[in-house]
Amino acid sequence: MNLGLFEAIIKPLPHPVILCAGDGTILAVNPAATASIPQLSAGAGLYALAQNEAQVVRTHLGNWLRSGSPLPGGLVLKDSDGSQVRFRCQGARATWWQGPGAAVQLSLHRLDHADQFVVLSQQLSALNREVAIRRTAEVQREELLLAEQAARGRLQRLYRLTEALASSATLSQVAEAVAATAAQALDAESVALELHFRRLVPTLEPGEDLHTPTAAGWEDLDQFADAARPEAAGTLRVTLESDRVVVGALRVRPGAAGMPEPEHLTAVAQQIAQAVRRAGLYEHEHRVAERLQLSLLPQLPDVAGLEVATCYAPASDLVMVGGDWYDLYDLDEDHVGLSIGDVAGHGLPQAAVMAQITAALRVIVLRCGTRPEAVLRELSEYLHLYHRGHMATAAYLLYHRRTRALTYVKAGHPPPLVVRPDGSSRYLDGPISPPAGPIPGARFREGRTSLADGESLLLYTDGLIERRKEPLDAGLRRLTETARRGAGLSPHDLCRLFLDHQPGADYPDDRALLLVRPGSPGRTAP
């Protein structure tokens, strides 16, 4: 309680009440005191107003300062006209006082009125009780406010952890979320994540060499399967279990507030375990889809006079197979055919259509592979007749070995890129034709160019240049910038450079690449 609150409490009381310091300085009075003696006001001195001997007043003040309960006493004060006014009083130390020094709270009663000493004592006791109750209520209110603020802060930190884990798809993203938010959620100094990687992402076939991702943000517990696990002093190890599978552990180093509450620690550990389990299943399914997709892609033949490199990578956030393909056709001594394309959509139906397209294309190319326009026309009719509702973008190119002439047709597909030895490049921006499939009797127009000595030809699907909320022109510009960094690289290294030209980027679609360069016989392994 402060002085203002005390003055508000004593203001309506009908009898004089004063608050004075240990040296006799009056700190506060109520209107009844001033009405009784005008000189009783804040700032006045009790010794100056008292007609008693100074030693008597000093003795009374000493007794009152030492007592927590009201003690009786008597004071003789000078009135405004110089006359003496006798008071019977009850005094006690003001335990609520927080100012400098100690203070005495006095309740006065004039002896020239009916002596109500007992009533005054009761009123003073009641006043003391009310002051104590209000003081206790203030303390409790402050404690409740601090507790509420602490609970709100903990809830907000827990929300941040939950939100970060919910938006994490891969194990690396879960590890990043734990590193960024778990320590704050637990009020801990640090939190370390340990995982059983082989349990989370099992091998797809016997003998497969599955390496833990580097810089993943967690420690692989499987490395300690045959060795003792080093223990860190001063930490608490919490097992992470989801669907009755132990997926890892959480090592918590407590902060200044001490070890987290067991219930709170268990709740956080369960959230992390579920996110880890979910991410492991996602990565396993992603690898299965990637393995299935690669098995559907055709095996390319070795072609004399061409160096060939291929690359493929699935979309960043999909576990379904797609419809991207590439292929190479050794037609005769002079001609080589190349194709690349993408069936619209993702899923097993699109993958099945892609597999049938590559088979159909090999039959079509055997019959009319030296006429690119006819190849895509027949492919379009095939899709329209046998795969209604499906559409594919595609490009077919005919390369003449002796002259290095190139004839090409683009059916709604991104333009191939020709990369010169010095890293400069150009797109094959020839005639554009509609995608294959939806339009019966569609016409496909041919474009022509040639490859100079040392030039490379890059065919790719739109997943290489497509980004969310970004025009395709930006992706095309990135490819030309990447080509400048590829001067002097082998076909395989150049192909990998294009595939990974944006490390860490979010790829919404699959990426299939086919790169050829006139040169020595054979092909570069992907």
Short mmCIF file of C-alpha atoms in Angstrom, two decimals:
data_model
loop_
_atom_site.label_atom_id
_atom_site.label_comp_id
_atom_site.label_asym_id
_atom_site.label_seq_id
_atom_site.Cartn_x
_atom_site.Cartn_y
_atom_site.Cartn_z
CA MET A 1 0.00 0.00 0.00
CA ASN A 2 1.19 3.51 -0.72
CA LEU A 3 0.60 6.81 1.03
CA GLY A 4 -2.16 7.83 -1.38
CA LEU A 5 -4.15 4.69 -0.65
CA PHE A 6 -3.75 5.26 3.13
CA GLU A 7 -5.04 8.82 2.81
CA ALA A 8 -8.04 7.57 0.81
CA ILE A 9 -8.85 5.03 3.54
CA ILE A 10 -8.67 7.45 6.50
CA LYS A 11 -10.40 10.35 4.76
CA PRO A 12 -14.02 9.39 5.67
CA LEU A 13 -13.21 8.42 9.28
CA PRO A 14 -14.96 10.71 11.86
CA HIS A 15 -12.07 10.76 14.33
CA PRO A 16 -8.56 12.19 13.82
CA VAL A 17 -5.99 9.84 12.32
CA ILE A 18 -2.39 10.84 11.61
CA LEU A 19 0.75 9.16 10.25
CA CYS A 20 4.08 10.44 11.53
CA ALA A 21 7.70 9.47 11.14
CA GLY A 22 9.94 8.31 13.96
CA ASP A 23 11.33 11.83 14.35
CA GLY A 24 7.84 13.25 14.88
CA THR A 25 7.32 14.67 11.36
CA ILE A 26 3.66 14.35 10.39
CA LEU A 27 3.36 12.52 7.05
CA ALA A 28 -0.41 12.43 6.54
CA VAL A 29 -3.64 13.41 8.35
CA ASN A 30 -7.33 13.02 7.65
CA PRO A 31 -9.83 15.92 7.53
CA ALA A 32 -11.12 15.08 11.03
CA ALA A 33 -7.65 15.73 12.46
CA THR A 34 -7.30 19.09 10.71
CA ALA A 35 -10.81 20.06 11.79
CA SER A 36 -9.92 19.24 15.38
CA ILE A 37 -6.64 21.21 15.34
CA PRO A 38 -5.76 23.19 12.17
CA GLN A 39 -2.03 22.84 12.87
CA LEU A 40 -2.31 19.05 12.43
CA SER A 41 -1.21 18.91 8.81
CA ALA A 42 1.35 17.07 6.70
CA GLY A 43 4.83 18.48 7.29
CA ALA A 44 4.19 19.77 10.80
CA GLY A 45 6.17 18.46 13.76
CA LEU A 46 4.50 16.50 16.54
CA TYR A 47 7.10 17.67 19.05
CA ALA A 48 6.33 21.32 18.27
CA LEU A 49 2.57 20.84 18.68
CA ALA A 50 2.74 18.73 21.85
CA GLN A 51 2.48 20.40 25.27
CA ASN A 52 3.77 17.25 26.95
CA GLU A 53 7.37 17.01 27.95
CA ALA A 54 9.53 16.01 25.01
CA GLN A 55 10.68 12.87 26.83
CA VAL A 56 7.06 11.72 27.23
CA VAL A 57 6.36 12.16 23.52
CA ARG A 58 9.63 10.41 22.65
CA THR A 59 8.73 7.48 24.92
CA HIS A 60 5.28 7.12 23.34
CA LEU A 61 6.75 7.15 19.82
CA GLY A 62 9.36 4.56 20.80
CA ASN A 63 6.72 2.23 22.22
CA TRP A 64 4.47 2.61 19.20
CA LEU A 65 7.34 2.00 16.76
CA ARG A 66 8.20 -1.26 18.49
CA SER A 67 4.65 -2.56 18.58
CA GLY A 68 2.70 -4.24 15.78
CA SER A 69 -0.51 -3.96 17.83
CA PRO A 70 -2.18 -0.76 19.05
CA LEU A 71 -0.87 0.61 22.36
CA PRO A 72 -2.61 3.33 24.40
CA GLY A 73 -1.12 6.70 25.11
CA GLY A 74 -1.93 10.34 25.68
CA LEU A 75 -1.01 13.59 23.95
CA VAL A 76 -1.60 17.25 24.83
CA LEU A 77 -1.59 19.43 21.69
CA LYS A 78 -1.84 23.21 21.20
CA ASP A 79 -4.99 24.43 19.55
CA SER A 80 -4.99 27.39 17.11
CA ASP A 81 -5.83 29.80 19.93
CA GLY A 82 -3.02 28.50 22.12
CA SER A 83 -5.26 26.45 24.38
CA GLN A 84 -4.46 22.85 25.26
CA VAL A 85 -6.41 19.94 23.90
CA ARG A 86 -6.02 16.56 25.48
CA PHE A 87 -6.19 13.41 23.41
CA ARG A 88 -6.34 9.77 24.32
CA CYS A 89 -4.69 7.86 21.51
CA GLN A 90 -3.95 4.42 20.17
CA GLY A 91 -0.67 4.02 18.27
CA ALA A 92 1.19 1.27 16.46
CA ARG A 93 3.90 0.87 13.88
CA ALA A 94 2.59 1.21 10.30
CA THR A 95 3.79 -2.14 8.96
CA TRP A 96 2.69 -1.28 5.43
CA TRP A 97 4.89 1.81 5.25
CA GLN A 98 7.56 1.51 2.52
CA GLY A 99 9.07 4.96 2.74
CA PRO A 100 12.34 5.95 4.43
CA GLY A 101 12.61 4.99 8.08
CA ALA A 102 9.69 3.74 10.17
CA ALA A 103 6.28 5.36 10.66
CA VAL A 104 3.62 5.38 13.39
CA GLN A 105 -0.10 5.29 12.74
CA LEU A 106 -2.12 7.18 15.45
CA SER A 107 -5.83 7.30 16.12
CA LEU A 108 -6.82 10.26 18.40
CA HIS A 109 -9.83 10.92 20.63
CA ARG A 110 -10.47 14.24 22.38
CA LEU A 111 -10.98 13.83 26.13
CA ASP A 112 -13.35 16.77 26.28
CA HIS A 113 -15.88 14.59 24.46
CA ALA A 114 -17.38 11.33 25.64
CA ASP A 115 -14.50 8.94 26.21
CA GLN A 116 -14.82 6.16 23.70
CA PHE A 117 -11.41 4.66 24.20
CA VAL A 118 -12.56 1.12 23.58
CA VAL A 119 -14.32 2.13 20.38
CA LEU A 120 -11.20 3.91 19.20
CA SER A 121 -9.13 0.81 19.86
CA GLN A 122 -11.54 -1.32 17.90
CA GLN A 123 -11.58 1.15 15.02
CA LEU A 124 -7.80 1.24 14.93
CA SER A 125 -7.63 -2.56 14.92
CA ALA A 126 -10.19 -2.68 12.12
CA LEU A 127 -8.21 -0.10 10.18
CA ASN A 128 -5.06 -2.15 10.60
CA ARG A 129 -6.86 -5.27 9.42
CA GLU A 130 -8.23 -3.49 6.36
CA VAL A 131 -4.80 -2.13 5.50
CA ALA A 132 -3.26 -5.61 5.88
CA ILE A 133 -5.99 -7.20 3.74
CA ARG A 134 -5.53 -4.64 0.99
CA ARG A 135 -1.77 -5.07 1.11
CA THR A 136 -2.13 -8.87 0.86
CA ALA A 137 -4.55 -8.48 -2.04
CA GLU A 138 -2.05 -6.26 -3.88
CA VAL A 139 0.75 -8.80 -3.40
CA GLN A 140 -1.46 -11.66 -4.56
CA ARG A 141 -2.60 -9.67 -7.59
CA GLU A 142 1.01 -8.99 -8.56
CA GLU A 143 1.91 -12.67 -8.14
CA LEU A 144 -1.06 -13.76 -10.26
CA LEU A 145 -0.11 -11.25 -12.94
CA LEU A 146 3.47 -12.53 -13.06
CA ALA A 147 2.24 -16.15 -13.20
CA GLU A 148 -0.16 -15.29 -16.03
CA GLN A 149 2.60 -13.54 -18.00
CA ALA A 150 4.92 -16.53 -17.54
CA ALA A 151 2.21 -18.98 -18.66
CA ARG A 152 1.39 -16.85 -21.71
CA GLY A 153 5.06 -16.69 -22.68
CA ARG A 154 5.48 -20.46 -22.34
CA LEU A 155 2.33 -21.04 -24.43
CA GLN A 156 3.61 -18.73 -27.17
CA ARG A 157 6.96 -20.55 -27.28
CA LEU A 158 5.14 -23.88 -27.46
CA TYR A 159 3.01 -22.57 -30.34
CA ARG A 160 6.18 -21.56 -32.21
CA LEU A 161 7.60 -25.07 -31.78
CA THR A 162 4.33 -26.68 -32.92
CA GLU A 163 4.09 -24.41 -35.96
CA ALA A 164 7.72 -25.04 -36.95
CA LEU A 165 7.33 -28.82 -36.63
CA ALA A 166 4.04 -28.85 -38.56
CA SER A 167 5.64 -27.09 -41.52
CA SER A 168 8.69 -29.41 -41.59
CA ALA A 169 8.57 -32.17 -44.21
CA THR A 170 12.09 -33.62 -44.10
CA LEU A 171 14.31 -34.75 -41.24
CA SER A 172 16.67 -31.84 -41.85
CA GLN A 173 13.77 -29.39 -41.59
CA VAL A 174 12.60 -31.03 -38.35
CA ALA A 175 16.14 -30.74 -36.96
CA GLU A 176 16.23 -27.05 -37.90
CA ALA A 177 12.86 -26.49 -36.20
CA VAL A 178 14.07 -28.22 -33.02
CA ALA A 179 17.30 -26.22 -32.99
CA ALA A 180 15.42 -22.95 -33.47
CA THR A 181 12.49 -23.39 -31.06
CA ALA A 182 12.81 -26.37 -28.67
CA ALA A 183 15.20 -24.78 -26.16
CA GLN A 184 12.93 -21.74 -25.77
CA ALA A 185 9.85 -23.95 -25.45
CA LEU A 186 11.51 -25.82 -22.57
CA ASP A 187 13.25 -22.80 -20.97
CA ALA A 188 16.45 -24.81 -21.41
CA GLU A 189 20.00 -23.73 -22.15
CA SER A 190 20.27 -26.10 -25.13
CA VAL A 191 18.48 -29.03 -26.79
CA ALA A 192 20.23 -31.63 -28.98
CA LEU A 193 18.48 -34.09 -31.29
CA GLU A 194 19.65 -37.68 -31.71
CA LEU A 195 18.01 -40.02 -34.28
CA HIS A 196 18.09 -43.63 -35.40
CA PHE A 197 18.41 -42.82 -39.10
CA ARG A 198 18.21 -46.42 -40.30
CA ARG A 199 14.92 -46.95 -38.49
CA LEU A 200 13.45 -43.79 -39.92
CA VAL A 201 14.65 -44.28 -43.51
CA PRO A 202 15.18 -48.01 -44.11
CA THR A 203 17.14 -49.29 -47.09
CA LEU A 204 15.19 -50.22 -50.21
CA GLU A 205 17.24 -53.28 -51.07
CA PRO A 206 19.83 -55.53 -49.38
CA GLY A 207 23.32 -54.10 -49.40
CA GLU A 208 22.20 -50.54 -50.18
CA ASP A 209 24.67 -48.00 -48.83
CA LEU A 210 22.48 -45.40 -47.16
CA HIS A 211 24.47 -42.47 -45.78
CA THR A 212 23.23 -40.06 -43.15
CA PRO A 213 22.77 -36.61 -44.73
CA THR A 214 25.66 -34.32 -43.92
CA ALA A 215 25.06 -31.14 -41.92
CA ALA A 216 21.61 -32.49 -41.02
CA GLY A 217 21.52 -30.94 -37.53
CA TRP A 218 21.24 -34.17 -35.56
CA GLU A 219 23.50 -36.93 -34.26
CA ASP A 220 23.06 -40.41 -35.76
CA LEU A 221 22.58 -42.91 -32.92
CA ASP A 222 23.18 -45.84 -35.27
CA GLN A 223 26.87 -44.91 -35.29
CA PHE A 224 27.01 -46.04 -31.65
CA ALA A 225 25.30 -49.39 -32.21
CA ASP A 226 28.53 -51.25 -31.50
CA ALA A 227 30.18 -48.73 -29.21
CA ALA A 228 29.43 -47.03 -25.92
CA ARG A 229 27.43 -43.83 -26.27
CA PRO A 230 29.39 -40.89 -24.79
CA GLU A 231 27.44 -39.21 -22.01
CA ALA A 232 27.29 -35.45 -21.58
CA ALA A 233 27.40 -34.23 -17.99
CA GLY A 234 24.56 -32.10 -16.66
CA THR A 235 22.00 -33.12 -19.29
CA LEU A 236 18.72 -35.00 -19.24
CA ARG A 237 18.11 -37.58 -21.97
CA VAL A 238 14.48 -38.06 -23.05
CA THR A 239 13.54 -40.96 -25.33
CA LEU A 240 11.61 -40.06 -28.50
CA GLU A 241 8.98 -42.71 -29.27
CA SER A 242 6.18 -42.66 -31.86
CA ASP A 243 3.88 -45.51 -32.89
CA ARG A 244 5.76 -47.74 -30.40
CA VAL A 245 8.99 -47.14 -32.31
CA VAL A 246 11.96 -45.51 -30.55
CA VAL A 247 13.15 -43.03 -33.18
CA GLY A 248 15.78 -41.21 -31.14
CA ALA A 249 16.36 -39.09 -28.08
CA LEU A 250 16.36 -35.49 -26.93
CA ARG A 251 19.22 -34.22 -24.79
CA VAL A 252 18.20 -31.26 -22.66
CA ARG A 253 20.63 -29.06 -20.76
CA PRO A 254 18.58 -27.12 -18.17
CA GLY A 255 18.70 -23.35 -18.04
CA ALA A 256 18.73 -20.94 -15.10
CA ALA A 257 15.18 -21.93 -14.11
CA GLY A 258 16.23 -25.56 -13.61
CA MET A 259 14.89 -28.74 -15.16
CA PRO A 260 11.59 -28.39 -17.05
CA GLU A 261 8.45 -29.80 -15.49
CA PRO A 262 8.05 -33.51 -16.37
CA GLU A 263 4.61 -33.06 -17.95
CA HIS A 264 5.79 -30.16 -20.11
CA LEU A 265 8.94 -32.02 -21.13
CA THR A 266 6.90 -35.10 -22.09
CA ALA A 267 4.49 -33.06 -24.20
CA VAL A 268 7.33 -31.38 -26.12
CA ALA A 269 9.13 -34.71 -26.63
CA GLN A 270 5.96 -36.31 -28.02
CA GLN A 271 5.49 -33.51 -30.52
CA ILE A 272 9.08 -33.82 -31.71
CA ALA A 273 8.86 -37.63 -31.92
CA GLN A 274 5.72 -37.45 -34.07
CA ALA A 275 7.32 -34.88 -36.38
CA VAL A 276 10.47 -37.02 -36.70
CA ARG A 277 8.45 -40.15 -37.47
CA ARG A 278 6.35 -38.29 -40.05
CA ALA A 279 9.45 -36.84 -41.73
CA GLY A 280 11.12 -40.26 -41.85
CA LEU A 281 8.08 -41.79 -43.56
CA TYR A 282 8.01 -38.88 -46.00
CA GLU A 283 11.69 -39.31 -46.92
CA HIS A 284 11.25 -43.08 -47.30
CA GLU A 285 8.25 -42.61 -49.60
CA HIS A 286 10.15 -39.92 -51.50
CA ARG A 287 13.02 -42.34 -52.11
CA VAL A 288 10.59 -45.08 -53.20
CA ALA A 289 8.96 -42.70 -55.68
CA GLU A 290 12.36 -41.61 -56.98
CA ARG A 291 13.50 -45.22 -57.38
CA LEU A 292 10.27 -46.11 -59.23
CA GLN A 293 10.62 -43.06 -61.47
CA LEU A 294 14.20 -43.94 -62.40
CA SER A 295 13.18 -47.51 -63.18
CA LEU A 296 10.58 -46.20 -65.62
CA LEU A 297 13.07 -44.04 -67.52
CA PRO A 298 14.53 -45.77 -70.58
CA GLN A 299 18.09 -47.06 -70.68
CA LEU A 300 19.94 -45.03 -73.31
CA PRO A 301 22.12 -46.75 -75.92
CA ASP A 302 25.75 -45.86 -76.51
CA VAL A 303 25.90 -43.62 -79.57
CA ALA A 304 29.05 -43.19 -81.62
CA GLY A 305 30.18 -39.61 -82.00
CA LEU A 306 28.18 -38.23 -79.05
CA GLU A 307 28.96 -37.73 -75.38
CA VAL A 308 25.74 -38.07 -73.44
CA ALA A 309 24.85 -37.23 -69.82
CA THR A 310 21.50 -37.52 -68.04
CA CYS A 311 20.18 -36.34 -64.69
CA TYR A 312 16.88 -36.73 -62.88
CA ALA A 313 15.55 -35.44 -59.55
CA PRO A 314 12.01 -35.57 -58.13
CA ALA A 315 10.08 -32.54 -56.93
CA SER A 316 11.01 -31.20 -53.50
CA ASP A 317 7.62 -31.65 -51.85
CA LEU A 318 6.06 -34.63 -53.65
CA VAL A 319 6.25 -38.35 -52.92
CA MET A 320 4.40 -39.31 -56.10
CA VAL A 321 6.02 -40.43 -59.35
CA GLY A 322 5.80 -38.07 -62.28
CA GLY A 323 5.61 -38.18 -66.04
CA ASP A 324 9.00 -36.78 -67.12
CA TRP A 325 11.06 -38.72 -69.66
CA TYR A 326 14.05 -38.45 -71.97
CA ASP A 327 15.29 -40.83 -74.66
CA LEU A 328 17.96 -41.25 -77.33
CA TYR A 329 17.59 -43.10 -80.66
CA ASP A 330 20.51 -44.33 -82.80
CA LEU A 331 18.65 -44.25 -86.17
CA ASP A 332 21.40 -44.90 -88.73
CA GLU A 333 24.97 -43.98 -89.58
CA ASP A 334 24.07 -40.31 -90.05
CA HIS A 335 21.11 -39.61 -87.75
CA VAL A 336 20.46 -39.58 -84.02
CA GLY A 337 17.08 -38.75 -82.50
CA LEU A 338 16.50 -37.18 -79.10
CA SER A 339 13.28 -36.69 -77.17
CA ILE A 340 12.24 -35.17 -73.89
CA GLY A 341 8.83 -34.54 -72.43
CA ASP A 342 6.53 -34.26 -69.47
CA VAL A 343 3.04 -35.70 -68.96
CA ALA A 344 0.95 -33.11 -67.11
CA GLY A 345 0.32 -34.00 -63.47
CA HIS A 346 1.78 -36.35 -60.87
CA GLY A 347 0.84 -39.85 -59.80
CA LEU A 348 0.75 -43.42 -61.01
CA PRO A 349 -1.61 -42.66 -63.96
CA GLN A 350 0.83 -40.06 -65.32
CA ALA A 351 3.79 -42.39 -64.77
CA ALA A 352 1.97 -45.18 -66.60
CA VAL A 353 1.22 -42.85 -69.53
CA MET A 354 4.87 -41.77 -69.59
CA ALA A 355 6.06 -45.38 -69.74
CA GLN A 356 3.69 -46.09 -72.62
CA ILE A 357 4.75 -42.91 -74.41
CA THR A 358 8.42 -43.89 -74.33
CA ALA A 359 7.53 -47.33 -75.70
CA ALA A 360 5.28 -45.85 -78.39
CA LEU A 361 7.91 -43.28 -79.33
CA ARG A 362 10.50 -45.97 -80.00
CA VAL A 363 8.09 -47.60 -82.43
CA ILE A 364 7.18 -44.26 -84.04
CA VAL A 365 10.83 -43.22 -84.35
CA LEU A 366 11.71 -46.50 -86.10
CA ARG A 367 9.20 -45.60 -88.78
CA CYS A 368 9.61 -41.84 -89.22
CA GLY A 369 12.42 -40.75 -86.91
CA THR A 370 14.12 -38.62 -89.58
CA ARG A 371 11.01 -36.41 -89.82
CA PRO A 372 10.58 -34.63 -86.48
CA GLU A 373 7.22 -33.10 -87.41
CA ALA A 374 5.82 -36.55 -88.21
CA VAL A 375 7.14 -38.02 -84.94
CA LEU A 376 5.28 -35.51 -82.76
CA ARG A 377 2.19 -35.60 -84.96
CA GLU A 378 1.91 -39.37 -84.51
CA LEU A 379 2.65 -39.06 -80.78
CA SER A 380 -0.13 -36.50 -80.42
CA GLU A 381 -2.60 -38.74 -82.27
CA TYR A 382 -1.56 -41.68 -80.09
CA LEU A 383 -2.26 -39.69 -76.90
CA HIS A 384 -5.56 -38.39 -78.26
CA LEU A 385 -6.80 -41.87 -79.21
CA TYR A 386 -5.55 -43.98 -76.31
CA HIS A 387 -5.04 -41.58 -73.39
CA ARG A 388 -7.97 -39.16 -73.47
CA GLY A 389 -7.67 -36.46 -70.85
CA HIS A 390 -3.89 -36.60 -70.75
CA MET A 391 -1.57 -34.02 -72.25
CA ALA A 392 2.20 -33.90 -72.66
CA THR A 393 4.71 -31.26 -73.57
CA ALA A 394 7.51 -32.70 -75.67
CA ALA A 395 10.45 -31.92 -77.91
CA TYR A 396 11.95 -34.14 -80.60
CA LEU A 397 15.28 -33.33 -82.26
CA LEU A 398 17.08 -34.92 -85.18
CA TYR A 399 20.87 -34.61 -85.20
CA HIS A 400 22.95 -35.24 -88.37
CA ARG A 401 26.37 -36.55 -87.38
CA ARG A 402 28.39 -35.45 -90.46
CA THR A 403 26.97 -31.94 -90.84
CA ARG A 404 25.97 -31.39 -87.15
CA ALA A 405 22.67 -30.05 -88.47
CA LEU A 406 19.81 -30.05 -85.97
CA THR A 407 16.10 -30.17 -86.82
CA TYR A 408 13.70 -29.82 -83.90
CA VAL A 409 10.03 -29.56 -82.98
CA LYS A 410 8.72 -28.17 -79.67
CA ALA A 411 5.22 -29.19 -78.60
CA GLY A 412 4.54 -26.70 -75.82
CA HIS A 413 7.92 -27.57 -74.30
CA PRO A 414 10.63 -25.18 -72.94
CA PRO A 415 13.28 -24.34 -75.55
CA PRO A 416 16.49 -26.46 -75.61
CA LEU A 417 19.67 -24.60 -74.68
CA VAL A 418 22.87 -24.67 -76.75
CA VAL A 419 25.94 -24.00 -74.58
CA ARG A 420 29.13 -22.81 -76.25
CA PRO A 421 32.61 -23.80 -74.98
CA ASP A 422 33.18 -20.34 -73.50
CA GLY A 423 29.96 -20.56 -71.42
CA SER A 424 27.82 -18.30 -73.60
CA SER A 425 24.54 -19.86 -74.73
CA ARG A 426 21.48 -19.53 -76.93
CA TYR A 427 17.98 -20.95 -76.82
CA LEU A 428 16.35 -22.74 -79.73
CA ASP A 429 13.50 -20.27 -80.02
CA GLY A 430 12.19 -21.68 -83.27
CA PRO A 431 8.53 -22.37 -84.11
CA ILE A 432 6.22 -23.18 -81.20
CA SER A 433 3.58 -25.90 -81.52
CA PRO A 434 0.73 -26.97 -79.19
CA PRO A 435 1.21 -29.73 -76.59
CA ALA A 436 0.66 -33.29 -77.73
CA GLY A 437 -2.68 -34.95 -77.11
CA PRO A 438 -5.56 -32.53 -76.62
CA ILE A 439 -5.96 -31.26 -80.21
CA PRO A 440 -6.75 -33.84 -82.91
CA GLY A 441 -5.01 -33.18 -86.21
CA ALA A 442 -2.65 -30.61 -84.70
CA ARG A 443 0.19 -29.39 -86.91
CA PHE A 444 3.77 -29.25 -85.62
CA ARG A 445 6.33 -26.92 -87.18
CA GLU A 446 10.04 -27.58 -87.45
CA GLY A 447 13.00 -25.37 -86.62
CA ARG A 448 16.58 -25.78 -87.86
CA THR A 449 20.05 -24.92 -86.61
CA SER A 450 23.44 -26.58 -86.26
CA LEU A 451 25.93 -27.31 -83.51
CA ALA A 452 29.41 -25.80 -83.72
CA ASP A 453 32.52 -27.58 -82.56
CA GLY A 454 32.50 -28.07 -78.76
CA GLU A 455 28.90 -26.92 -78.28
CA SER A 456 26.58 -28.84 -75.93
CA LEU A 457 22.83 -29.29 -76.30
CA LEU A 458 20.75 -29.31 -73.10
CA LEU A 459 17.20 -30.73 -73.10
CA TYR A 460 15.23 -30.34 -69.85
CA THR A 461 11.71 -30.39 -68.42
CA ASP A 462 10.02 -27.34 -66.95
CA GLY A 463 10.76 -28.38 -63.35
CA LEU A 464 14.31 -27.10 -63.89
CA ILE A 465 13.17 -23.51 -64.44
CA GLU A 466 9.78 -23.37 -62.75
CA ARG A 467 9.43 -21.73 -59.33
CA ARG A 468 6.36 -20.73 -57.36
CA LYS A 469 5.26 -17.11 -57.87
CA GLU A 470 7.98 -16.50 -60.46
CA PRO A 471 7.71 -16.10 -64.26
CA LEU A 472 9.42 -18.71 -66.44
CA ASP A 473 11.57 -15.98 -68.01
CA ALA A 474 13.40 -15.66 -64.67
CA GLY A 475 14.18 -19.38 -64.74
CA LEU A 476 15.41 -19.17 -68.34
CA ARG A 477 17.73 -16.31 -67.39
CA ARG A 478 19.12 -18.40 -64.52
CA LEU A 479 20.04 -21.18 -66.94
CA THR A 480 22.05 -18.83 -69.16
CA GLU A 481 23.82 -17.48 -66.07
CA THR A 482 24.57 -21.04 -64.96
CA ALA A 483 25.96 -21.87 -68.42
CA ARG A 484 28.61 -19.15 -67.96
CA ARG A 485 29.91 -21.03 -64.92
CA GLY A 486 30.12 -24.27 -66.87
CA ALA A 487 32.88 -23.38 -69.30
CA GLY A 488 35.34 -26.26 -69.59
CA LEU A 489 33.22 -28.81 -67.73
CA SER A 490 32.63 -32.34 -68.97
CA PRO A 491 29.08 -33.24 -70.12
CA HIS A 492 28.37 -35.07 -66.87
CA ASP A 493 29.66 -32.22 -64.66
CA LEU A 494 27.81 -29.65 -66.76
CA CYS A 495 24.60 -31.67 -66.47
CA ARG A 496 24.97 -31.84 -62.66
CA LEU A 497 25.69 -28.12 -62.55
CA PHE A 498 22.39 -27.38 -64.27
CA LEU A 499 20.50 -29.85 -62.06
CA ASP A 500 21.78 -28.28 -58.83
CA HIS A 501 22.22 -24.68 -59.96
CA GLN A 502 20.01 -23.49 -57.07
CA PRO A 503 21.05 -25.43 -53.93
CA GLY A 504 18.32 -25.52 -51.32
CA ALA A 505 15.65 -24.17 -53.68
CA ASP A 506 12.09 -25.47 -53.55
CA TYR A 507 11.40 -27.37 -56.78
CA PRO A 508 7.64 -27.80 -57.36
CA ASP A 509 8.10 -30.29 -60.23
CA ASP A 510 10.43 -33.09 -61.33
CA ARG A 511 13.63 -32.28 -63.22
CA ALA A 512 14.77 -34.44 -66.13
CA LEU A 513 17.87 -33.43 -68.14
CA LEU A 514 19.53 -34.85 -71.26
CA LEU A 515 22.79 -33.25 -72.39
CA VAL A 516 24.68 -34.24 -75.58
CA ARG A 517 27.95 -32.98 -77.00
CA PRO A 518 29.50 -34.06 -80.30
CA GLY A 519 32.73 -35.83 -79.50
CA SER A 520 34.18 -39.25 -78.84
CA PRO A 521 31.92 -42.32 -78.95
CA GLY A 522 29.98 -43.44 -75.90
CA ARG A 523 28.06 -41.67 -73.17
CA THR A 524 28.81 -40.24 -69.79
CA ALA A 525 27.10 -42.21 -67.04
CA PRO A 526 24.46 -40.23 -65.11
#
